[in-house]
């Protein structure tokens, strides 16, 4: 969702800010803007609906000088995407400008008060209220911006990461966070601010992650000062950034999504590194070993997640139940948090989130914490809000995922859930030595097997061209591959805008079969292991109605291949591991259909990479 960049130092701010905004484009947005204190001492704001390139066009003949500035990409929540609703927002007297991620929940009541006091609003956003409030507090109490910001934020209800600049303090910025992440890059007599580290990494590897309800007072050439909302001094902990520039660049691929699909052999090895010990036929996860007693006490696991992470969670349910015999429920975080769920003290809640910032998942685990459940996180972003809010967990360690459509995070989440299931089963004694040996040995072969599937990329690209006409797709799978059908359909919708539905194959008879005709493509995930004969009957039912079939089959398959219009092969593996392989051709299929339709795969319309509002 929204992205934040800020700079104060001796360099020209504008190129740094624009480059930063481009690095943040992956988060999803619909308008962009920049505010600068220019060399003439004026505070100027330029903003526009659309892409960062539109903003550059707007700024082309403008004064973009100055060494202090803030910039923003907005994903609309309050008020449509438009030039006026884009950030930065000015204060009434035009001395201050502010950018903001998050939602101000009490903005209506604050706005009413400010309107009564004679303040005027240009936009429909919740954000503009904050900057007007800050100015009001400065004026009414005759105090500085530094004194006014904590007072204003104590009156604000909601979530924010925000940055303010003041034309009367041209070498300073004030940044604050509550509920939305904010990173400050510490350079040589200069500072950078980002909603994540991607705009900062090429300038410095020294960063301070702002904690909840902290305010940073940032001044060129001076040490960073941090306080809480009550103005109590806090320590600025400078950390070394664990991110390299190459991880956030395309590295020769046309899109981040394709790069990330092709990275999977490597990222899966990274997820298993130090955890999988085939020579001992075992799995060692410190998050499990260190919390052995609490985890083994669990009578039930509840998995909370959204989107692709939810699909991984569904596969996690199948494997945890199969190996440990402990019941697992899989919940959409957004439903769980509001439906008064039964949460017992012995429950273990597993939160799965690539970004670690998804607002609904964060709220779901906060609810579970209040009910006394033990919280286990599976996150990718180290130090993210969900990773910090959980009692323990496992990182997936796959590096940044930039493509909005999640790919390498999914396979890493499924792999991590498999390791967790084996590890708990090992502790409980519900897995035989032989089975453990087979699974750990097989897991080790998965990266090479993915490599083999990726060799079919060109074949999938040419197949994709055949299906650009389709307006609907059906994806079918059974058992472990039912969640893969959901994930395959989600990938296609997200980036090609073709309607697609995933279904458990046998349920097709209860509805979707009505849609099948010679125009409707059905993707059937039918590896040899699992319910092969059953799914073969489902494929025959589709064929009998002249449906077009693309099947995902195990190498050497003949029966399903024979009746399919197109078949894509994957290597054989254990049934519970098939999702990690069967999803790869579906990722490539969605990618190539979207490309053939001319879609922007890395920044699909309306979508955000990290959904930090509910
Ligand atoms: C958004 C992203 C999806 C992602 C979902 C959950 O919708 O576009 O790719 O699966 O959020 O995100 P999380 O970071 O919690 O895994």
XYZ file of C-alpha atoms and ligand atoms in Angstrom, residues 306-309 352-356 358 404 406 413 494 608-609 611, ligand 1:
33
model
C -4.953 -13.637 4.106
C -4.610 -14.118 0.346
C -1.864 -16.424 -0.839
C -0.698 -16.966 2.739
C 1.251 -16.616 8.198
C 2.237 -13.404 6.468
C 4.890 -12.651 3.880
C 5.045 -8.957 4.748
C 4.345 -9.394 8.441
C -1.162 -7.320 7.043
C 2.537 -8.018 -6.089
C 3.070 -13.695 -4.380
C 5.472 -20.915 3.457
C -4.585 -10.852 -9.833
C -1.351 -3.724 -2.942
C 1.585 -5.854 -1.925
C -2.391 -4.559 2.959
C -2.048 -8.902 -0.487
C -1.004 -9.374 -1.487
C -1.028 -10.891 -1.566
C -0.813 -11.493 -0.187
C -1.812 -10.959 0.832
C -1.425 -11.346 2.244
O -3.310 -9.178 -0.961
O -1.250 -8.810 -2.756
O -0.002 -11.321 -2.439
O -0.924 -12.887 -0.263
O -1.842 -9.535 0.788
O -0.203 -10.725 2.549
P 0.823 -11.232 3.629
O 1.942 -10.234 3.555
O 0.091 -11.173 4.945
O 1.235 -12.592 3.271
